[in-house]
């Protein structure tokens, strides 16, 4: 129909369930995107749905064994209203810095149900955590010594667990955080000695933490990693000569971000865990058992809304230029751990139920070619002033993007 070179569309990731349309507009929690932007007063805007957070937790609890406790890793999304909502829904919170300790205190979470993992904890962070009664997941022998010395100086009994660097990882998981040389945890063969040492020093021993990967969509891979986790925990506890009061089995539950991704079968994961729990060894039989999740709990409940400020053509390709970008959505731009850039789920919020008509590139407002939100997306025809919605924005969006870059500043955030 035109002389423009034929451009092949690149698929978009799957839009998560739970979103609606009203007069053609995307709705989140029953309100249109335009109404939400008006409420926030500006774009770009992250909108999170309380209803979707609650539904996700309810479904997860129904699929998991009753015995399992669920922690929320707050680095996925620490927007205060979300943090408060999550704190009320889950059994415990996982933090990874002194800054996150301040955040959980600000929402009034009991520090007794908080654990603190992460390499490179500074003395001031150890001290604040010990004084508050937060459990430290120790990442090294050195950290153990510093924690014991600080606790002695404070005259307090520290709550200590040991994070293990397991000798396996979740197959095909998104981000490698275990298996081989790693900055996380203590190598499995050195853990029994460390456990005996900290128990001998009089700590309040809180068991072990084994995190073997992230963003897994394959239930069988997760089932296998969880089985390996229980075997490893039993082996180490037996070598250390004690039963574990707690075991944090890690997480790794993924969500579909990209074309072809399919949701994790949590029913399968829960059923396999139920079987394992029926035959736990003595070292684990009395343990409180935890999983810790970030993106699975909050990722699909968030949308990033950004407004189109320009529409231009270059060498036959159309560019929709928005007022948002990688400074809020680093992962959607393809620059947060991805090897090959693929498109997140994205839509024109003002024409949510319209048929696709044209192939366009959606970019951000930053002066760098890295700032892309969708390549060659097949979308309804959009005008300047329309809103673009990027889905799966509830985790590692605002909390994991360089919002100070180019003086842009943070996006607005809203929990509805
Ligand atoms: C980041 C992190 C999590 C959460 O990861 P998700 O992929 O968001 O579920 C859980 N545990 C630890 C130790 C982490 O570092």
CSV table of C-alpha atoms and ligand atoms in Angstrom, one decimal:
chain,number,residue,atom,x,y,z
A,1,UNK,CA,0.0,0.0,0.0
A,2,UNK,CA,3.0,2.4,0.5
A,3,UNK,CA,6.6,2.5,-0.8
A,4,UNK,CA,8.0,2.2,2.7
A,5,UNK,CA,10.2,-0.8,3.2
A,6,UNK,CA,8.4,-3.7,4.7
A,7,UNK,CA,9.2,-3.8,8.4
A,8,UNK,CA,8.5,-7.0,10.3
A,9,UNK,CA,6.9,-6.6,13.7
A,10,UNK,CA,8.6,-7.9,16.8
A,11,UNK,CA,6.2,-9.6,19.2
A,12,UNK,CA,5.3,-8.0,22.5
A,13,UNK,CA,5.3,-9.9,25.8
A,14,UNK,CA,1.9,-11.2,27.2
A,15,UNK,CA,-0.3,-8.7,29.0
A,16,UNK,CA,-1.0,-10.1,32.5
A,17,UNK,CA,-4.6,-11.0,33.4
A,18,UNK,CA,-6.7,-8.7,35.6
A,19,UNK,CA,-6.7,-5.5,33.5
A,20,UNK,CA,-9.9,-4.2,31.9
A,21,UNK,CA,-11.1,-1.7,29.3
A,22,UNK,CA,-13.7,1.1,29.6
A,23,UNK,CA,-14.6,3.1,26.5
A,24,UNK,CA,-11.5,1.7,24.9
A,25,UNK,CA,-9.2,2.8,27.8
A,26,UNK,CA,-7.1,0.6,29.9
A,27,UNK,CA,-8.5,0.3,33.4
A,28,UNK,CA,-6.5,-0.6,36.5
A,29,UNK,CA,-8.5,-1.5,39.6
A,30,UNK,CA,-11.6,-0.3,37.8
A,31,UNK,CA,-10.2,3.2,37.0
A,32,UNK,CA,-9.1,4.4,33.6
A,33,UNK,CA,-5.5,5.2,32.9
A,34,UNK,CA,-6.4,8.8,32.2
A,35,UNK,CA,-8.3,9.2,35.5
A,36,UNK,CA,-5.3,7.7,37.4
A,37,UNK,CA,-2.9,10.1,35.7
A,38,UNK,CA,-5.2,13.0,36.6
A,39,UNK,CA,-5.3,11.7,40.2
A,40,UNK,CA,-1.5,11.5,40.4
A,41,UNK,CA,-1.1,14.9,38.7
A,42,UNK,CA,1.6,13.9,36.2
A,43,UNK,CA,3.3,11.3,34.1
A,44,UNK,CA,5.3,9.1,34.1
A,45,UNK,CA,3.3,7.2,36.7
A,46,UNK,CA,3.5,3.7,38.3
A,47,UNK,CA,0.1,2.3,39.3
A,48,UNK,CA,-0.1,-0.7,41.5
A,49,UNK,CA,-3.3,-2.6,42.2
A,50,UNK,CA,-4.0,-3.6,45.8
A,51,UNK,CA,-6.6,-6.1,44.6
A,52,UNK,CA,-4.1,-7.9,42.4
A,53,UNK,CA,-1.6,-8.1,45.2
A,54,UNK,CA,-4.2,-9.7,47.4
A,55,UNK,CA,-5.4,-12.1,44.8
A,56,UNK,CA,-1.9,-13.2,44.0
A,57,UNK,CA,-1.2,-13.9,47.6
A,58,UNK,CA,-4.5,-15.8,48.1
A,59,UNK,CA,-3.9,-18.0,45.1
A,60,UNK,CA,-0.3,-18.7,46.1
A,61,UNK,CA,-1.3,-19.6,49.7
A,62,UNK,CA,-4.0,-22.0,48.3
A,63,UNK,CA,-1.4,-23.7,46.1
A,64,UNK,CA,1.4,-24.0,48.7
A,65,UNK,CA,1.5,-26.4,51.6
A,66,UNK,CA,-0.1,-24.9,54.7
A,67,UNK,CA,3.2,-25.3,56.5
A,68,UNK,CA,5.2,-23.0,54.2
A,69,UNK,CA,5.7,-19.4,55.3
A,70,UNK,CA,6.0,-16.7,52.6
A,71,UNK,CA,8.4,-13.8,52.8
A,72,UNK,CA,8.4,-10.7,50.6
A,73,UNK,CA,11.8,-9.5,49.3
A,74,UNK,CA,11.2,-5.8,49.5
A,75,UNK,CA,13.8,-4.8,46.9
A,76,UNK,CA,11.3,-5.7,44.2
A,77,UNK,CA,9.0,-2.8,45.2
A,78,UNK,CA,9.5,-0.7,48.4
A,79,UNK,CA,6.9,2.0,47.6
A,80,UNK,CA,5.7,2.7,51.1
A,81,UNK,CA,1.9,1.9,50.5
A,82,UNK,CA,2.9,-1.3,48.7
A,83,UNK,CA,5.3,-2.2,51.4
A,84,UNK,CA,2.6,-1.7,54.1
A,85,UNK,CA,0.1,-3.7,52.1
A,86,UNK,CA,2.6,-6.6,51.5
A,87,UNK,CA,3.7,-6.5,55.2
A,88,UNK,CA,0.1,-7.3,56.1
A,89,UNK,CA,-0.2,-10.1,53.6
A,90,UNK,CA,3.0,-12.1,54.1
A,91,UNK,CA,4.6,-13.9,57.0
A,92,UNK,CA,7.9,-12.0,56.9
A,93,UNK,CA,10.0,-9.5,55.0
A,94,UNK,CA,13.5,-9.8,53.5
A,95,UNK,CA,15.7,-6.8,53.4
A,96,UNK,CA,19.1,-6.3,51.8
A,97,UNK,CA,20.4,-3.0,53.3
A,98,UNK,CA,20.2,-0.6,56.2
A,99,UNK,CA,18.1,1.7,54.0
A,100,UNK,CA,15.6,-1.1,53.6
A,101,UNK,CA,15.7,-1.6,57.4
A,102,UNK,CA,14.6,2.0,57.8
A,103,UNK,CA,11.8,1.4,55.3
A,104,UNK,CA,10.3,-1.6,57.1
A,105,UNK,CA,10.5,0.3,60.4
A,106,UNK,CA,8.6,3.2,58.8
A,107,UNK,CA,5.7,0.9,58.1
A,108,UNK,CA,5.8,-0.6,61.6
A,109,UNK,CA,6.7,-4.2,60.6
A,110,UNK,CA,7.8,-6.3,63.7
A,111,UNK,CA,11.6,-6.6,63.2
A,112,UNK,CA,11.2,-10.2,64.6
A,113,UNK,CA,9.8,-11.2,61.2
A,114,UNK,CA,12.5,-9.6,59.1
A,115,UNK,CA,15.7,-11.1,57.8
A,116,UNK,CA,18.6,-9.2,56.3
A,117,UNK,CA,20.7,-10.9,53.6
A,118,UNK,CA,23.2,-9.4,51.2
A,119,UNK,CA,26.9,-9.2,50.8
A,120,UNK,CA,28.9,-6.2,52.1
A,121,UNK,CA,26.9,-5.3,55.2
A,122,UNK,CA,28.6,-2.4,56.9
A,123,UNK,CA,29.2,-2.3,60.7
A,124,UNK,CA,26.5,0.4,61.1
A,125,UNK,CA,24.0,-1.8,59.3
A,126,UNK,CA,24.9,-4.9,61.4
A,127,UNK,CA,24.5,-2.8,64.5
A,128,UNK,CA,21.1,-1.4,63.5
A,129,UNK,CA,19.8,-4.8,62.6
A,130,UNK,CA,21.1,-6.5,65.8
A,131,UNK,CA,19.8,-3.7,68.0
A,132,UNK,CA,16.4,-4.1,66.3
A,133,UNK,CA,16.2,-7.9,66.6
A,134,UNK,CA,16.3,-8.5,62.8
A,135,UNK,CA,17.8,-11.9,61.8
A,136,UNK,CA,21.1,-11.6,59.9
A,137,UNK,CA,21.7,-14.0,57.1
A,138,UNK,CA,25.4,-14.2,57.3
A,139,UNK,CA,27.3,-14.0,54.0
A,140,UNK,CA,30.8,-14.8,55.3
A,141,UNK,CA,32.9,-15.8,58.3
A,142,UNK,CA,34.2,-12.3,58.5
A,143,UNK,CA,30.6,-10.9,58.7
A,144,UNK,CA,29.9,-13.5,61.5
A,145,UNK,CA,32.9,-12.2,63.5
A,146,UNK,CA,31.8,-8.6,63.1
A,147,UNK,CA,28.2,-9.4,64.0
A,148,UNK,CA,29.3,-11.3,67.2
A,149,UNK,CA,31.7,-8.5,68.2
A,150,UNK,CA,29.0,-5.8,67.7
A,151,UNK,CA,26.4,-7.8,69.6
A,152,UNK,CA,28.9,-8.3,72.5
A,153,UNK,CA,29.5,-4.6,72.6
A,154,UNK,CA,25.8,-3.9,72.6
A,155,UNK,CA,25.2,-6.6,75.2
A,156,UNK,CA,22.6,-8.2,73.0
A,157,UNK,CA,22.0,-11.7,71.7
A,158,UNK,CA,22.1,-11.6,67.9
A,159,UNK,CA,19.7,-13.5,65.8
A,160,UNK,CA,21.9,-15.3,63.2
A,161,UNK,CA,21.3,-17.5,60.3
A,162,UNK,CA,23.9,-18.7,57.7
A,163,UNK,CA,23.4,-18.2,54.0
A,164,UNK,CA,24.8,-21.0,52.0
A,165,UNK,CA,26.3,-20.8,48.5
A,166,UNK,CA,24.7,-24.0,47.2
A,167,UNK,CA,26.5,-26.2,44.7
A,168,UNK,CA,23.5,-26.2,42.4
A,169,UNK,CA,21.2,-23.6,40.8
A,170,UNK,CA,17.7,-23.5,39.4
A,171,UNK,CA,18.0,-24.7,35.8
A,172,UNK,CA,17.3,-21.9,33.3
A,173,UNK,CA,16.7,-19.3,35.9
A,174,UNK,CA,17.0,-15.7,34.8
A,175,UNK,CA,19.8,-14.5,37.1
A,176,UNK,CA,22.7,-16.6,38.2
A,177,UNK,CA,23.1,-16.2,42.0
A,178,UNK,CA,24.5,-19.6,43.0
A,179,UNK,CA,26.6,-22.5,41.9
A,180,UNK,CA,30.4,-22.0,41.7
A,181,UNK,CA,32.4,-19.0,43.0
A,182,UNK,CA,29.9,-16.3,44.2
A,183,UNK,CA,29.9,-13.2,46.4
A,184,UNK,CA,26.7,-14.6,48.1
A,185,UNK,CA,26.7,-16.9,51.0
A,186,UNK,CA,29.3,-19.3,52.5
A,187,UNK,CA,30.5,-22.3,50.5
A,188,UNK,CA,28.5,-25.3,51.6
A,189,UNK,CA,31.6,-27.3,52.9
A,190,UNK,CA,32.5,-24.5,55.3
A,191,UNK,CA,29.0,-24.0,56.8
A,192,UNK,CA,29.0,-26.7,59.5
A,193,UNK,CA,32.1,-25.2,61.2
A,194,UNK,CA,30.6,-21.7,61.0
A,195,UNK,CA,27.3,-22.9,62.4
A,196,UNK,CA,29.0,-24.6,65.3
A,197,UNK,CA,31.1,-21.5,65.9
A,198,UNK,CA,28.2,-19.0,66.1
A,199,UNK,CA,26.0,-21.4,68.2
A,200,UNK,CA,29.0,-21.9,70.5
A,201,UNK,CA,29.3,-18.1,70.8
A,202,UNK,CA,25.8,-18.0,72.2
A,203,UNK,CA,23.8,-16.5,69.3
A,204,UNK,CA,20.1,-17.0,68.8
A,205,UNK,CA,20.5,-19.5,65.9
A,206,UNK,CA,17.9,-19.0,63.2
A,207,UNK,CA,18.9,-21.7,60.8
A,208,UNK,CA,20.0,-21.4,57.2
A,209,UNK,CA,19.2,-19.6,54.0
A,210,UNK,CA,19.6,-21.1,50.6
A,211,UNK,CA,18.8,-19.1,47.5
A,212,UNK,CA,19.5,-20.8,44.2
A,213,UNK,CA,18.1,-18.6,41.5
A,214,UNK,CA,15.5,-16.2,40.2
A,215,UNK,CA,12.8,-15.8,37.5
A,216,UNK,CA,12.1,-19.5,36.9
A,217,UNK,CA,9.0,-20.3,34.9
A,218,UNK,CA,9.7,-24.1,34.7
A,219,UNK,CA,7.9,-25.8,37.6
A,220,UNK,CA,10.1,-29.0,37.2
A,221,UNK,CA,13.3,-26.9,37.5
A,222,UNK,CA,11.9,-25.3,40.7
A,223,UNK,CA,10.8,-28.6,42.1
A,224,UNK,CA,14.3,-30.1,41.5
A,225,UNK,CA,16.0,-27.1,43.1
A,226,UNK,CA,13.7,-27.2,46.2
A,227,UNK,CA,14.5,-30.9,46.6
A,228,UNK,CA,18.2,-30.2,46.3
A,229,UNK,CA,17.8,-27.4,48.9
A,230,UNK,CA,16.2,-29.8,51.4
A,231,UNK,CA,18.9,-32.4,50.9
A,232,UNK,CA,21.7,-29.8,51.3
A,233,UNK,CA,20.1,-28.3,54.4
A,234,UNK,CA,19.8,-31.8,55.9
A,235,UNK,CA,23.4,-32.7,55.1
A,236,UNK,CA,24.8,-29.5,56.6
A,237,UNK,CA,22.7,-29.7,59.7
A,238,UNK,CA,23.7,-33.3,60.2
A,239,UNK,CA,27.4,-32.4,59.9
A,240,UNK,CA,26.9,-29.5,62.3
A,241,UNK,CA,25.1,-31.9,64.7
A,242,UNK,CA,21.9,-30.0,65.2
A,243,UNK,CA,18.3,-29.6,64.0
A,244,UNK,CA,17.3,-26.5,62.2
A,245,UNK,CA,14.9,-24.1,63.8
A,246,UNK,CA,14.3,-22.3,60.4
A,247,UNK,CA,15.1,-22.9,56.8
A,248,UNK,CA,14.6,-20.2,54.2
A,249,UNK,CA,14.4,-22.2,51.0
A,250,UNK,CA,14.8,-19.3,48.6
A,251,UNK,CA,12.4,-18.4,45.9
A,252,UNK,CA,12.9,-18.0,42.2
A,253,UNK,CA,9.2,-18.0,41.2
A,254,UNK,CA,9.1,-16.1,37.8
A,255,UNK,CA,6.5,-14.2,35.8
A,256,UNK,CA,6.0,-14.1,32.0
A,257,UNK,CA,7.7,-11.0,30.6
A,258,UNK,CA,8.4,-12.0,27.0
A,259,UNK,CA,6.7,-13.5,24.0
A,260,UNK,CA,6.4,-17.2,24.5
A,261,UNK,CA,6.8,-17.1,28.3
A,262,UNK,CA,4.1,-19.1,30.1
A,263,UNK,CA,3.1,-18.7,33.7
A,264,UNK,CA,4.7,-20.9,36.4
A,265,UNK,CA,2.5,-23.8,37.4
A,266,UNK,CA,2.4,-23.2,41.2
A,267,UNK,CA,0.0,-26.1,41.7
A,268,UNK,CA,2.8,-28.4,40.6
A,269,UNK,CA,5.3,-26.7,42.8
A,270,UNK,CA,3.0,-26.8,45.8
A,271,UNK,CA,2.1,-30.5,45.3
A,272,UNK,CA,5.8,-31.5,45.1
A,273,UNK,CA,6.6,-29.6,48.2
A,274,UNK,CA,3.7,-31.2,50.0
A,275,UNK,CA,5.2,-34.6,49.2
A,276,UNK,CA,8.7,-33.6,50.4
A,277,UNK,CA,7.3,-32.2,53.6
A,278,UNK,CA,5.6,-35.5,54.4
A,279,UNK,CA,9.0,-37.2,54.6
A,280,UNK,CA,11.3,-34.6,56.1
A,281,UNK,CA,14.5,-35.8,57.9
A,282,UNK,CA,14.8,-35.2,61.7
A,283,UNK,CA,17.1,-32.2,61.1
A,284,UNK,CA,14.2,-30.4,59.3
A,285,UNK,CA,11.1,-32.0,60.8
A,286,UNK,CA,10.6,-29.2,63.4
A,287,UNK,CA,11.9,-26.3,61.2
A,288,UNK,CA,9.9,-23.3,60.2
A,289,UNK,CA,10.1,-23.4,56.4
A,290,UNK,CA,10.1,-20.3,54.3
A,291,UNK,CA,10.1,-19.2,50.7
A,292,UNK,CA,11.0,-15.7,49.7
A,293,UNK,CA,9.6,-14.0,46.7
A,294,UNK,CA,9.8,-10.6,45.1
A,295,UNK,CA,8.6,-10.3,41.5
A,296,UNK,CA,6.1,-13.1,41.7
A,297,UNK,CA,4.1,-11.3,44.4
A,298,UNK,CA,4.2,-7.7,42.9
A,299,UNK,CA,5.5,-7.7,39.3
A,300,UNK,CA,2.2,-8.2,37.4
A,301,UNK,CA,0.2,-5.9,39.7
A,302,UNK,CA,2.0,-2.8,38.4
A,303,UNK,CA,1.7,-0.7,35.2
A,304,UNK,CA,4.0,2.1,34.1
A,305,UNK,CA,2.1,4.9,32.3
A,306,UNK,CA,4.0,7.4,30.1
A,307,UNK,CA,2.7,10.0,27.7
A,308,UNK,CA,3.6,10.3,24.1
A,309,UNK,CA,5.3,13.7,23.5
A,310,UNK,CA,6.4,13.3,19.9
A,311,UNK,CA,5.7,11.2,16.9
A,312,UNK,CA,8.4,11.2,14.2
A,313,UNK,CA,9.6,9.2,11.2
A,314,UNK,CA,13.2,8.3,10.6
A,315,UNK,CA,14.3,6.3,7.5
A,316,UNK,CA,10.8,4.9,7.1
A,317,UNK,CA,10.4,3.9,10.8
A,318,UNK,CA,8.0,5.6,13.1
A,319,UNK,CA,9.1,6.5,16.6
A,320,UNK,CA,6.7,7.3,19.5
A,321,UNK,CA,8.7,9.4,21.9
A,322,UNK,CA,7.4,9.3,25.5
A,323,UNK,CA,8.1,11.3,28.6
A,324,UNK,CA,9.3,8.1,30.4
A,325,UNK,CA,12.1,5.6,29.8
A,326,UNK,CA,14.8,3.5,31.2
A,327,UNK,CA,15.4,5.8,34.1
A,328,UNK,CA,12.2,4.2,35.5
A,329,UNK,CA,12.0,1.0,33.5
A,330,UNK,CA,15.6,-0.2,33.1
A,331,UNK,CA,14.4,-3.8,32.8
A,332,UNK,CA,11.8,-3.1,30.1
A,333,UNK,CA,14.5,-1.2,28.1
A,334,UNK,CA,16.5,-4.4,28.1
A,335,UNK,CA,19.4,-3.2,30.2
A,336,UNK,CA,18.9,-5.1,33.5
A,337,UNK,CA,20.5,-8.4,33.0
A,338,UNK,CA,19.1,-9.3,29.6
A,339,UNK,CA,21.5,-10.6,26.9
A,340,UNK,CA,19.1,-10.1,23.9
A,341,UNK,CA,16.6,-7.2,24.0
A,342,UNK,CA,13.0,-8.5,23.8
A,343,UNK,CA,9.8,-6.5,24.2
A,344,UNK,CA,7.9,-6.4,27.5
A,345,UNK,CA,4.1,-6.4,27.3
A,346,UNK,CA,3.1,-2.8,26.2
A,347,UNK,CA,-0.1,-1.2,25.0
A,348,UNK,CA,-1.5,2.2,24.0
A,349,UNK,CA,-3.6,2.8,27.1
A,350,UNK,CA,-6.0,5.1,25.3
A,351,UNK,CA,-6.8,2.5,22.6
A,352,UNK,CA,-6.5,-0.6,24.8
A,353,UNK,CA,-9.0,-2.7,22.9
A,354,UNK,CA,-8.3,-1.3,19.4
A,355,UNK,CA,-6.8,-3.5,16.7
A,356,UNK,CA,-3.1,-3.0,15.7
A,357,UNK,CA,-2.6,-0.9,12.6
A,358,UNK,CA,1.0,0.1,12.4
A,359,UNK,CA,4.5,-0.9,13.4
A,360,UNK,CA,6.3,1.6,15.7
A,361,UNK,CA,9.2,2.0,18.0
A,362,UNK,CA,8.4,3.3,21.4
A,363,UNK,CA,11.3,5.1,23.0
A,364,UNK,CA,11.9,7.2,26.1
A,365,UNK,CA,13.1,10.8,26.5
A,366,UNK,CA,16.7,10.1,27.4
A,367,UNK,CA,19.4,11.0,25.0
A,368,UNK,CA,20.8,7.5,24.6
A,369,UNK,CA,20.0,4.8,22.1
A,370,UNK,CA,19.6,2.4,25.1
A,371,UNK,CA,16.3,4.1,26.0
A,372,UNK,CA,13.8,1.9,24.2
A,373,UNK,CA,10.5,0.6,25.5
A,374,UNK,CA,9.4,-1.4,22.5
A,375,UNK,CA,11.0,-2.3,19.2
A,376,UNK,CA,8.9,-2.6,16.0
A,377,UNK,CA,5.7,-3.1,18.0
A,378,UNK,CA,2.5,-3.7,16.2
A,379,UNK,CA,0.1,-1.2,17.8
A,380,UNK,CA,-3.1,0.8,17.2
A,381,UNK,CA,-2.4,4.2,15.7
A,382,UNK,CA,-1.3,6.5,18.6
A,383,UNK,CA,-1.2,10.3,18.7
A,384,UNK,CA,0.8,12.8,20.7
A,385,UNK,CA,-0.8,13.0,24.1
A,386,UNK,CA,-1.8,9.4,24.2
A,387,UNK,CA,-0.7,7.2,27.2
A,388,UNK,CA,1.5,4.2,26.7
A,389,UNK,CA,1.2,1.4,29.3
A,390,UNK,CA,4.2,-0.9,30.1
A,391,UNK,CA,3.0,-4.0,32.0
A,392,UNK,CA,4.9,-6.2,34.5
A,393,UNK,CA,6.1,-2.9,36.1
A,394,UNK,CA,5.3,-3.8,39.7
A,395,UNK,CA,8.8,-5.3,40.4
A,396,UNK,CA,12.2,-3.8,39.8
A,397,UNK,CA,10.8,-0.7,38.1
A,398,UNK,CA,10.9,2.3,40.4
A,399,UNK,CA,13.2,0.4,42.9
A,400,UNK,CA,15.8,-0.7,40.3
A,401,UNK,CA,16.1,2.1,37.8
A,402,UNK,CA,18.5,5.1,37.7
A,403,UNK,CA,15.9,7.8,38.2
A,404,UNK,CA,18.6,10.5,38.7
A,405,UNK,CA,20.0,9.9,35.2
A,406,UNK,CA,19.9,13.1,33.1
A,407,UNK,CA,18.3,14.9,35.9
A,408,UNK,CA,14.9,13.3,35.2
A,409,UNK,CA,13.9,12.3,38.8
A,410,UNK,CA,11.5,9.6,40.0
A,411,UNK,CA,8.1,8.8,38.5
A,412,UNK,CA,4.9,9.3,40.4
A,413,UNK,CA,3.6,6.2,42.2
A,414,UNK,CA,0.1,5.2,43.2
A,415,UNK,CA,-1.5,2.2,44.9
A,416,UNK,CA,-5.1,1.9,44.0
B,1,LIG,C1,16.3,-10.6,45.0
B,1,LIG,C2,16.1,-11.7,45.9
B,1,LIG,C3,14.9,-12.3,46.1
B,1,LIG,C4,13.7,-11.9,45.2
B,1,LIG,O1,13.9,-12.3,43.9
B,1,LIG,P1,12.7,-12.3,42.9
B,1,LIG,O2,13.3,-12.8,41.6
B,1,LIG,O3,12.2,-10.9,42.8
B,1,LIG,O4,11.7,-13.2,43.4
B,1,LIG,C5,14.8,-13.3,47.0
B,1,LIG,N1,15.8,-13.7,47.8
B,1,LIG,C6,17.0,-13.1,47.7
B,1,LIG,C7,18.1,-13.6,48.5
B,1,LIG,C8,17.2,-12.1,46.7
B,1,LIG,O5,18.5,-11.6,46.6
